[in-house]
Amino acid sequence: MEQEIIGNIVLLAIVTLISVVQNVSFAFKVEHESKNHHSKSFQRIGSPSFEKVYTANQNCIDAYPTFLAVLWCAGIFCSQAPATFAGLMYLFVRQKYFVGYLGEKTQSTPGYVFGKRIIFFLFAMSLAGILNHYIVVLFGSDMGQYIKTVSGTFTPLLLIP
């Protein structure tokens, strides 16, 4: 039984660990930019390049708890594979947003919009899985396989810009 539970969450744990590595990478970029401009603190006062790196990092940090919550809810209550794929796509998009923000601010817009779409998809998966749980409890009808099929079908559509 324990092996089955671990098997159902291992991909989610891998995506979570990759996201932690990405967060640390962003933090190192902020630290590096801070040292390049001889700032002894991480205040937003500094060169324009430091402010861009700092702001991009803060924006990514602000969305991180929401991402983790919907990733795990979608993976546990709906389906692990589509949630993992969407999570990996979100990390790719977040990287694109971060790098785009360091250029002109308009370069970060596609990453931001794409990230919102992925978060919405994970939220919809979470909601469908939780509703299915209560439908099973109240009415005894399980639509889990149908929900997994639909979420698996819609996952590749996340690749469309």
CSV table of N, CA and C in Angstrom, one decimal:
chain,number,residue,atom,x,y,z
A,1,MET,N,0.8,-1.2,0.0
A,1,MET,CA,0.0,0.0,0.0
A,1,MET,C,0.9,1.3,0.0
A,2,GLU,N,1.9,1.3,0.8
A,2,GLU,CA,2.8,2.5,0.9
A,2,GLU,C,3.5,2.7,-0.4
A,3,GLN,N,3.9,1.6,-1.1
A,3,GLN,CA,4.6,1.7,-2.4
A,3,GLN,C,3.6,2.3,-3.4
A,4,GLU,N,2.3,2.0,-3.4
A,4,GLU,CA,1.3,2.5,-4.3
A,4,GLU,C,1.2,4.0,-4.1
A,5,ILE,N,1.1,4.4,-2.8
A,5,ILE,CA,1.0,5.9,-2.5
A,5,ILE,C,2.2,6.6,-3.0
A,6,ILE,N,3.4,6.1,-2.7
A,6,ILE,CA,4.6,6.8,-3.2
A,6,ILE,C,4.6,6.8,-4.7
A,7,GLY,N,4.2,5.8,-5.4
A,7,GLY,CA,4.2,5.8,-6.8
A,7,GLY,C,3.2,6.8,-7.4
A,8,ASN,N,2.2,7.2,-6.6
A,8,ASN,CA,1.2,8.1,-7.1
A,8,ASN,C,1.7,9.6,-6.9
A,9,ILE,N,2.7,9.8,-6.1
A,9,ILE,CA,3.2,11.2,-5.9
A,9,ILE,C,4.6,11.4,-6.3
A,10,VAL,N,5.3,10.4,-6.8
A,10,VAL,CA,6.7,10.6,-7.0
A,10,VAL,C,7.0,11.6,-8.1
A,11,LEU,N,6.2,11.7,-9.2
A,11,LEU,CA,6.4,12.7,-10.2
A,11,LEU,C,6.2,14.1,-9.7
A,12,LEU,N,5.2,14.2,-8.9
A,12,LEU,CA,4.9,15.5,-8.3
A,12,LEU,C,6.0,16.0,-7.4
A,13,ALA,N,6.6,15.1,-6.7
A,13,ALA,CA,7.8,15.4,-5.8
A,13,ALA,C,9.0,15.8,-6.7
A,14,ILE,N,9.2,15.2,-7.8
A,14,ILE,CA,10.3,15.5,-8.7
A,14,ILE,C,10.1,16.9,-9.3
A,15,VAL,N,8.9,17.3,-9.7
A,15,VAL,CA,8.6,18.6,-10.2
A,15,VAL,C,8.8,19.6,-9.1
A,16,THR,N,8.4,19.3,-7.9
A,16,THR,CA,8.6,20.2,-6.8
A,16,THR,C,10.1,20.5,-6.5
A,17,LEU,N,10.9,19.4,-6.5
A,17,LEU,CA,12.3,19.6,-6.3
A,17,LEU,C,13.0,20.4,-7.5
A,18,ILE,N,12.5,20.2,-8.7
A,18,ILE,CA,13.1,21.0,-9.8
A,18,ILE,C,12.7,22.4,-9.6
A,19,SER,N,11.5,22.7,-9.1
A,19,SER,CA,11.1,24.1,-8.9
A,19,SER,C,11.9,24.7,-7.8
A,20,VAL,N,12.3,23.9,-6.8
A,20,VAL,CA,13.2,24.5,-5.7
A,20,VAL,C,14.5,24.8,-6.3
A,21,VAL,N,15.1,24.0,-7.1
A,21,VAL,CA,16.4,24.3,-7.8
A,21,VAL,C,16.3,25.6,-8.6
A,22,GLN,N,15.1,25.7,-9.3
A,22,GLN,CA,14.9,26.9,-10.1
A,22,GLN,C,14.9,28.2,-9.2
A,23,ASN,N,14.2,28.1,-8.1
A,23,ASN,CA,14.1,29.2,-7.1
A,23,ASN,C,15.5,29.5,-6.6
A,24,VAL,N,16.3,28.6,-6.3
A,24,VAL,CA,17.6,28.8,-5.8
A,24,VAL,C,18.5,29.5,-6.9
A,25,SER,N,18.3,29.0,-8.1
A,25,SER,CA,19.0,29.6,-9.3
A,25,SER,C,18.6,31.1,-9.4
A,26,PHE,N,17.3,31.4,-9.3
A,26,PHE,CA,16.9,32.8,-9.4
A,26,PHE,C,17.5,33.6,-8.2
A,27,ALA,N,17.5,33.0,-7.0
A,27,ALA,CA,18.1,33.8,-5.9
A,27,ALA,C,19.6,34.0,-6.1
A,28,PHE,N,20.3,33.1,-6.7
A,28,PHE,CA,21.7,33.3,-6.9
A,28,PHE,C,21.9,34.4,-8.0
A,29,LYS,N,21.0,34.5,-8.9
A,29,LYS,CA,21.1,35.6,-9.9
A,29,LYS,C,20.9,37.0,-9.2
A,30,VAL,N,20.0,37.0,-8.3
A,30,VAL,CA,19.8,38.3,-7.5
A,30,VAL,C,21.0,38.6,-6.7
A,31,GLU,N,21.6,37.6,-6.0
A,31,GLU,CA,22.8,37.8,-5.2
A,31,GLU,C,24.0,38.2,-6.1
A,32,HIS,N,24.1,37.6,-7.3
A,32,HIS,CA,25.2,37.9,-8.2
A,32,HIS,C,25.1,39.4,-8.7
A,33,GLU,N,23.9,39.7,-9.0
A,33,GLU,CA,23.7,41.1,-9.5
A,33,GLU,C,23.9,42.1,-8.4
A,34,SER,N,23.6,41.7,-7.2
A,34,SER,CA,23.8,42.6,-6.0
A,34,SER,C,25.3,42.8,-5.8
A,35,LYS,N,26.0,41.7,-5.9
A,35,LYS,CA,27.5,41.9,-5.7
A,35,LYS,C,28.2,42.6,-6.8
A,36,ASN,N,27.6,42.5,-8.0
A,36,ASN,CA,28.2,43.3,-9.2
A,36,ASN,C,28.1,44.8,-9.0
A,37,HIS,N,27.1,45.2,-8.2
A,37,HIS,CA,26.8,46.6,-8.1
A,37,HIS,C,27.1,47.1,-6.7
A,38,HIS,N,27.9,46.3,-6.0
A,38,HIS,CA,28.5,46.6,-4.7
A,38,HIS,C,27.4,47.0,-3.7
A,39,SER,N,26.3,46.4,-3.7
A,39,SER,CA,25.2,46.6,-2.8
A,39,SER,C,25.4,45.6,-1.6
A,40,LYS,N,25.3,46.0,-0.4
A,40,LYS,CA,25.4,45.1,0.7
A,40,LYS,C,24.1,44.5,1.2
A,41,SER,N,23.0,45.0,0.6
A,41,SER,CA,21.7,44.5,1.0
A,41,SER,C,20.9,44.2,-0.2
A,42,PHE,N,19.8,43.5,0.0
A,42,PHE,CA,19.0,43.1,-1.1
A,42,PHE,C,17.8,44.0,-1.2
A,43,GLN,N,18.0,45.3,-1.0
A,43,GLN,CA,16.9,46.3,-1.2
A,43,GLN,C,16.7,46.6,-2.7
A,44,ARG,N,15.6,47.1,-3.0
A,44,ARG,CA,15.3,47.3,-4.4
A,44,ARG,C,16.0,48.6,-5.0
A,45,ILE,N,16.8,49.2,-4.1
A,45,ILE,CA,17.5,50.4,-4.6
A,45,ILE,C,18.8,49.9,-5.2
A,46,GLY,N,19.1,50.4,-6.4
A,46,GLY,CA,20.3,50.0,-7.1
A,46,GLY,C,20.2,50.2,-8.5
A,47,SER,N,21.0,49.5,-9.3
A,47,SER,CA,21.1,49.7,-10.7
A,47,SER,C,19.8,49.2,-11.4
A,48,PRO,N,19.5,49.7,-12.6
A,48,PRO,CA,18.3,49.1,-13.3
A,48,PRO,C,18.4,47.6,-13.5
A,49,SER,N,19.6,47.1,-13.7
A,49,SER,CA,19.7,45.6,-13.9
A,49,SER,C,19.4,44.9,-12.6
A,50,PHE,N,19.8,45.4,-11.5
A,50,PHE,CA,19.5,44.8,-10.2
A,50,PHE,C,18.0,44.8,-9.9
A,51,GLU,N,17.4,45.9,-10.2
A,51,GLU,CA,16.0,46.1,-10.0
A,51,GLU,C,15.2,45.1,-10.8
A,52,LYS,N,15.6,44.9,-12.1
A,52,LYS,CA,14.9,43.9,-12.9
A,52,LYS,C,15.0,42.5,-12.4
A,53,VAL,N,16.2,42.1,-12.0
A,53,VAL,CA,16.5,40.8,-11.5
A,53,VAL,C,15.7,40.6,-10.2
A,54,TYR,N,15.7,41.6,-9.3
A,54,TYR,CA,15.0,41.5,-8.1
A,54,TYR,C,13.5,41.4,-8.3
A,55,THR,N,13.0,42.2,-9.1
A,55,THR,CA,11.5,42.3,-9.4
A,55,THR,C,11.1,41.0,-10.0
A,56,ALA,N,11.8,40.5,-11.0
A,56,ALA,CA,11.5,39.2,-11.6
A,56,ALA,C,11.5,38.1,-10.6
A,57,ASN,N,12.5,38.0,-9.7
A,57,ASN,CA,12.5,37.0,-8.7
A,57,ASN,C,11.3,37.1,-7.7
A,58,GLN,N,11.0,38.4,-7.3
A,58,GLN,CA,9.8,38.6,-6.4
A,58,GLN,C,8.5,38.1,-7.1
A,59,ASN,N,8.4,38.4,-8.4
A,59,ASN,CA,7.2,38.0,-9.1
A,59,ASN,C,7.0,36.5,-9.1
A,60,CYS,N,8.1,35.8,-9.3
A,60,CYS,CA,8.1,34.4,-9.4
A,60,CYS,C,7.8,33.8,-8.0
A,61,ILE,N,8.4,34.4,-7.0
A,61,ILE,CA,8.2,34.0,-5.6
A,61,ILE,C,6.7,34.2,-5.2
A,62,ASP,N,6.1,35.2,-5.6
A,62,ASP,CA,4.7,35.5,-5.3
A,62,ASP,C,3.7,34.5,-5.8
A,63,ALA,N,4.0,33.9,-7.0
A,63,ALA,CA,3.1,33.0,-7.7
A,63,ALA,C,3.5,31.5,-7.2
A,64,TYR,N,4.6,31.3,-6.5
A,64,TYR,CA,5.1,30.0,-6.2
A,64,TYR,C,4.1,29.2,-5.3
A,65,PRO,N,3.6,29.8,-4.2
A,65,PRO,CA,2.7,29.0,-3.4
A,65,PRO,C,1.4,28.5,-4.1
A,66,THR,N,0.9,29.4,-4.9
A,66,THR,CA,-0.3,29.0,-5.7
A,66,THR,C,0.0,27.8,-6.7
A,67,PHE,N,1.2,27.9,-7.3
A,67,PHE,CA,1.6,26.8,-8.2
A,67,PHE,C,1.7,25.5,-7.4
A,68,LEU,N,2.4,25.5,-6.3
A,68,LEU,CA,2.5,24.3,-5.5
A,68,LEU,C,1.2,23.7,-5.1
A,69,ALA,N,0.3,24.6,-4.6
A,69,ALA,CA,-1.0,24.1,-4.2
A,69,ALA,C,-1.8,23.4,-5.3
A,70,VAL,N,-1.9,24.1,-6.4
A,70,VAL,CA,-2.7,23.5,-7.5
A,70,VAL,C,-2.0,22.3,-8.1
A,71,LEU,N,-0.7,22.3,-8.2
A,71,LEU,CA,0.1,21.1,-8.7
A,71,LEU,C,-0.2,19.9,-7.9
A,72,TRP,N,-0.1,20.0,-6.6
A,72,TRP,CA,-0.3,18.8,-5.7
A,72,TRP,C,-1.8,18.4,-5.6
A,73,CYS,N,-2.7,19.4,-5.6
A,73,CYS,CA,-4.1,19.0,-5.6
A,73,CYS,C,-4.5,18.4,-6.9
A,74,ALA,N,-4.0,18.9,-8.0
A,74,ALA,CA,-4.4,18.3,-9.3
A,74,ALA,C,-3.8,16.9,-9.4
A,75,GLY,N,-2.6,16.7,-8.9
A,75,GLY,CA,-1.9,15.4,-9.0
A,75,GLY,C,-2.5,14.4,-8.1
A,76,ILE,N,-2.9,14.8,-6.9
A,76,ILE,CA,-3.4,13.8,-6.0
A,76,ILE,C,-4.9,13.5,-6.2
A,77,PHE,N,-5.7,14.5,-6.5
A,77,PHE,CA,-7.1,14.3,-6.7
A,77,PHE,C,-7.6,14.0,-8.1
A,78,CYS,N,-6.8,14.3,-9.1
A,78,CYS,CA,-7.2,14.1,-10.4
A,78,CYS,C,-6.3,13.0,-11.1
A,79,SER,N,-5.1,13.5,-11.6
A,79,SER,CA,-4.2,12.6,-12.3
A,79,SER,C,-2.8,13.1,-12.2
A,80,GLN,N,-1.9,12.2,-11.9
A,80,GLN,CA,-0.5,12.7,-11.6
A,80,GLN,C,0.2,13.0,-12.9
A,81,ALA,N,0.1,12.3,-14.0
A,81,ALA,CA,0.8,12.5,-15.2
A,81,ALA,C,0.5,13.8,-15.9
A,82,PRO,N,-0.8,14.2,-16.1
A,82,PRO,CA,-1.1,15.5,-16.7
A,82,PRO,C,-0.7,16.6,-15.8
A,83,ALA,N,-0.8,16.5,-14.5
A,83,ALA,CA,-0.4,17.5,-13.6
A,83,ALA,C,1.1,17.7,-13.6
A,84,THR,N,1.8,16.6,-13.7
A,84,THR,CA,3.3,16.7,-13.8
A,84,THR,C,3.7,17.4,-15.1
A,85,PHE,N,3.1,17.0,-16.2
A,85,PHE,CA,3.4,17.7,-17.4
A,85,PHE,C,3.1,19.2,-17.4
A,86,ALA,N,2.0,19.5,-16.8
A,86,ALA,CA,1.6,20.9,-16.7
A,86,ALA,C,2.6,21.6,-15.8
A,87,GLY,N,3.0,21.0,-14.7
A,87,GLY,CA,4.0,21.5,-13.8
A,87,GLY,C,5.3,21.8,-14.4
A,88,LEU,N,5.8,20.9,-15.2
A,88,LEU,CA,7.1,21.1,-16.0
A,88,LEU,C,6.9,22.2,-17.0
A,89,MET,N,5.8,22.3,-17.6
A,89,MET,CA,5.5,23.4,-18.6
A,89,MET,C,5.5,24.7,-17.8
A,90,TYR,N,5.0,24.7,-16.6
A,90,TYR,CA,4.9,26.0,-15.8
A,90,TYR,C,6.4,26.4,-15.5
A,91,LEU,N,7.2,25.4,-15.1
A,91,LEU,CA,8.6,25.8,-14.8
A,91,LEU,C,9.3,26.3,-16.0
A,92,PHE,N,9.1,25.8,-17.2
A,92,PHE,CA,9.7,26.3,-18.4
A,92,PHE,C,9.2,27.7,-18.7
A,93,VAL,N,7.9,27.9,-18.5
A,93,VAL,CA,7.3,29.2,-18.8
A,93,VAL,C,7.8,30.3,-17.7
A,94,ARG,N,8.0,29.8,-16.5
A,94,ARG,CA,8.5,30.7,-15.5
A,94,ARG,C,9.9,31.1,-15.8
A,95,GLN,N,10.7,30.2,-16.3
A,95,GLN,CA,12.1,30.5,-16.7
A,95,GLN,C,12.0,31.5,-17.9
A,96,LYS,N,11.1,31.3,-18.8
A,96,LYS,CA,11.0,32.2,-20.0
A,96,LYS,C,10.6,33.6,-19.5
A,97,TYR,N,9.7,33.6,-18.5
A,97,TYR,CA,9.2,34.9,-17.9
A,97,TYR,C,10.4,35.6,-17.2
A,98,PHE,N,11.2,34.9,-16.4
A,98,PHE,CA,12.3,35.5,-15.7
A,98,PHE,C,13.3,36.1,-16.7
A,99,VAL,N,13.7,35.3,-17.7
A,99,VAL,CA,14.7,35.8,-18.7
A,99,VAL,C,14.1,36.9,-19.5
A,100,GLY,N,12.8,36.8,-19.8
A,100,GLY,CA,12.2,37.9,-20.6
A,100,GLY,C,12.1,39.2,-19.8
A,101,TYR,N,11.9,39.1,-18.5
A,101,TYR,CA,11.8,40.3,-17.7
A,101,TYR,C,13.1,41.0,-17.6
A,102,LEU,N,14.2,40.3,-17.8
A,102,LEU,CA,15.5,40.9,-17.7
A,102,LEU,C,15.8,41.7,-19.0
A,103,GLY,N,15.1,41.4,-20.1
A,103,GLY,CA,15.2,42.2,-21.3
A,103,GLY,C,14.2,43.3,-21.2
A,104,GLU,N,13.5,43.5,-22.2
A,104,GLU,CA,12.4,44.5,-22.1
A,104,GLU,C,11.2,43.9,-21.5
A,105,LYS,N,10.5,44.7,-20.7
A,105,LYS,CA,9.3,44.1,-20.0
A,105,LYS,C,8.3,43.5,-20.9
A,106,THR,N,8.2,43.9,-22.1
A,106,THR,CA,7.2,43.3,-23.0
A,106,THR,C,7.6,41.8,-23.4
A,107,GLN,N,8.9,41.5,-23.2
A,107,GLN,CA,9.3,40.1,-23.5
A,107,GLN,C,8.8,39.1,-22.4
A,108,SER,N,8.5,39.6,-21.3
A,108,SER,CA,8.0,38.7,-20.2
A,108,SER,C,6.5,38.4,-20.3
A,109,THR,N,5.8,39.2,-21.1
A,109,THR,CA,4.3,39.1,-21.2
A,109,THR,C,3.9,37.7,-21.7
A,110,PRO,N,4.5,37.1,-22.8
A,110,PRO,CA,4.0,35.8,-23.2
A,110,PRO,C,4.2,34.7,-22.1
A,111,GLY,N,5.3,34.8,-21.3
A,111,GLY,CA,5.5,33.8,-20.2
A,111,GLY,C,4.5,34.0,-19.1
A,112,TYR,N,4.1,35.3,-18.9
A,112,TYR,CA,3.1,35.5,-17.8
A,112,TYR,C,1.8,35.0,-18.2
A,113,VAL,N,1.3,35.3,-19.5
A,113,VAL,CA,0.0,34.8,-19.9
A,113,VAL,C,0.0,33.3,-20.0
A,114,PHE,N,1.0,32.7,-20.5
A,114,PHE,CA,1.1,31.2,-20.6
A,114,PHE,C,1.1,30.6,-19.2
A,115,GLY,N,1.8,31.2,-18.3
A,115,GLY,CA,1.8,30.7,-16.9
A,115,GLY,C,0.4,30.8,-16.3
A,116,LYS,N,-0.4,31.8,-16.5
A,116,LYS,CA,-1.7,31.9,-16.0
A,116,LYS,C,-2.6,30.8,-16.5
A,117,ARG,N,-2.4,30.5,-17.8
A,117,ARG,CA,-3.2,29.5,-18.4
A,117,ARG,C,-2.9,28.1,-17.8
A,118,ILE,N,-1.7,27.8,-17.5
A,118,ILE,CA,-1.3,26.6,-16.9
A,118,ILE,C,-1.8,26.5,-15.5
A,119,ILE,N,-1.7,27.6,-14.7
A,119,ILE,CA,-2.3,27.6,-13.4
A,119,ILE,C,-3.8,27.3,-13.4
A,120,PHE,N,-4.5,27.9,-14.3
A,120,PHE,CA,-5.9,27.7,-14.5
A,120,PHE,C,-6.2,26.2,-14.8
A,121,PHE,N,-5.4,25.6,-15.7
A,121,PHE,CA,-5.6,24.2,-16.0
A,121,PHE,C,-5.4,23.4,-14.8
A,122,LEU,N,-4.4,23.6,-14.0
A,122,LEU,CA,-4.1,22.8,-12.8
A,122,LEU,C,-5.3,23.1,-11.8
A,123,PHE,N,-5.8,24.3,-11.7
A,123,PHE,CA,-6.9,24.6,-10.8
A,123,PHE,C,-8.1,23.8,-11.3
A,124,ALA,N,-8.4,23.8,-12.6
A,124,ALA,CA,-9.6,23.1,-13.1
A,124,ALA,C,-9.4,21.6,-12.8
A,125,MET,N,-8.2,21.0,-13.0
A,125,MET,CA,-8.0,19.6,-12.6
A,125,MET,C,-8.3,19.3,-11.2
A,126,SER,N,-7.8,20.2,-10.3
A,126,SER,CA,-8.0,20.1,-8.9
A,126,SER,C,-9.5,20.1,-8.5
A,127,LEU,N,-10.2,21.1,-9.1
A,127,LEU,CA,-11.6,21.2,-8.8
A,127,LEU,C,-12.3,20.0,-9.3
A,128,ALA,N,-12.0,19.5,-10.5
A,128,ALA,CA,-12.7,18.3,-11.0
A,128,ALA,C,-12.4,17.1,-10.1
A,129,GLY,N,-11.2,16.9,-9.7
A,129,GLY,CA,-10.9,15.8,-8.8
A,129,GLY,C,-11.6,15.9,-7.5
A,130,ILE,N,-11.6,17.0,-6.9
A,130,ILE,CA,-12.3,17.2,-5.6
A,130,ILE,C,-13.8,17.0,-5.7
A,131,LEU,N,-14.4,17.6,-6.8
A,131,LEU,CA,-15.8,17.3,-7.0
A,131,LEU,C,-16.1,15.9,-7.2
A,132,ASN,N,-15.3,15.2,-8.0
A,132,ASN,CA,-15.4,13.7,-8.2
A,132,ASN,C,-15.4,13.0,-6.8
A,133,HIS,N,-14.5,13.4,-6.0
A,133,HIS,CA,-14.5,12.7,-4.6
A,133,HIS,C,-15.8,12.8,-3.9
A,134,TYR,N,-16.4,14.0,-3.9
A,134,TYR,CA,-17.6,14.2,-3.2
A,134,TYR,C,-18.8,13.6,-3.9
A,135,ILE,N,-18.7,13.5,-5.3
A,135,ILE,CA,-19.8,12.7,-6.0
A,135,ILE,C,-19.7,11.2,-5.6
A,136,VAL,N,-18.5,10.7,-5.5
A,136,VAL,CA,-18.4,9.3,-5.1
A,136,VAL,C,-18.9,9.1,-3.7
A,137,VAL,N,-18.6,10.0,-2.8
A,137,VAL,CA,-19.1,9.9,-1.4
A,137,VAL,C,-20.6,10.0,-1.3
A,138,LEU,N,-21.1,11.0,-2.0
A,138,LEU,CA,-22.6,11.3,-1.8
A,138,LEU,C,-23.4,10.4,-2.7
A,139,PHE,N,-23.0,10.1,-3.9
A,139,PHE,CA,-23.9,9.4,-4.9
A,139,PHE,C,-23.3,8.0,-5.3
A,140,GLY,N,-22.1,7.7,-5.0
A,140,GLY,CA,-21.5,6.4,-5.3
A,140,GLY,C,-21.1,6.3,-6.8
A,141,SER,N,-21.2,7.3,-7.5
A,141,SER,CA,-20.8,7.3,-8.9
A,141,SER,C,-19.4,7.9,-9.1
A,142,ASP,N,-18.5,7.1,-9.7
A,142,ASP,CA,-17.1,7.5,-9.9
A,142,ASP,C,-16.9,7.9,-11.3
A,143,MET,N,-16.5,9.2,-11.5
A,143,MET,CA,-16.2,9.7,-12.8
A,143,MET,C,-14.7,9.9,-13.0
A,144,GLY,N,-13.9,9.3,-12.1
A,144,GLY,CA,-12.5,9.6,-12.1
A,144,GLY,C,-11.8,9.2,-13.4
A,145,GLN,N,-12.2,8.1,-14.0
A,145,GLN,CA,-11.5,7.7,-15.2
A,145,GLN,C,-11.9,8.6,-16.4
A,146,TYR,N,-13.1,9.1,-16.4
A,146,TYR,CA,-13.5,10.1,-17.4
A,146,TYR,C,-12.7,11.4,-17.2
A,147,ILE,N,-12.6,11.9,-16.0
A,147,ILE,CA,-11.9,13.1,-15.7
A,147,ILE,C,-10.4,12.9,-16.1
A,148,LYS,N,-9.8,11.8,-15.8
A,148,LYS,CA,-8.4,11.5,-16.1
A,148,LYS,C,-8.2,11.6,-17.6
A,149,THR,N,-9.2,11.0,-18.3
A,149,THR,CA,-9.1,11.0,-19.8
A,149,THR,C,-9.2,12.4,-20.4
A,150,VAL,N,-10.1,13.1,-19.9
A,150,VAL,CA,-10.3,14.5,-20.4
A,150,VAL,C,-9.1,15.4,-20.0
A,151,SER,N,-8.6,15.3,-18.8
A,151,SER,CA,-7.4,16.1,-18.5
A,151,SER,C,-6.2,15.6,-19.3
A,152,GLY,N,-6.0,14.3,-19.5
A,152,GLY,CA,-4.9,13.8,-20.4
A,152,GLY,C,-5.0,14.3,-21.8
A,153,THR,N,-6.3,14.4,-22.3
A,153,THR,CA,-6.5,14.9,-23.6
A,153,THR,C,-6.2,16.4,-23.8
A,154,PHE,N,-6.6,17.2,-22.8
A,154,PHE,CA,-6.4,18.6,-22.8
A,154,PHE,C,-5.0,19.0,-22.5
A,155,THR,N,-4.2,18.2,-21.9
A,155,THR,CA,-2.8,18.6,-21.5
A,155,THR,C,-2.0,19.0,-22.7
A,156,PRO,N,-1.9,18.3,-23.8
A,156,PRO,CA,-1.1,18.7,-24.9
A,156,PRO,C,-1.5,20.1,-25.5
A,157,LEU,N,-2.8,20.5,-25.3
A,157,LEU,CA,-3.2,21.8,-25.7
A,157,LEU,C,-2.5,22.9,-25.0
A,158,LEU,N,-1.9,22.6,-23.9
A,158,LEU,CA,-1.1,23.7,-23.2
A,158,LEU,C,0.1,24.1,-24.0
A,159,LEU,N,0.5,23.3,-25.0
A,159,LEU,CA,1.7,23.7,-25.8
A,159,LEU,C,1.3,24.7,-26.8
A,160,ILE,N,0.0,24.9,-27.1
A,160,ILE,CA,-0.4,25.9,-28.1
A,160,ILE,C,-0.2,27.3,-27.5
A,161,PRO,N,0.5,28.2,-28.2
A,161,PRO,CA,0.7,29.5,-27.6
A,161,PRO,C,-0.5,30.4,-27.6
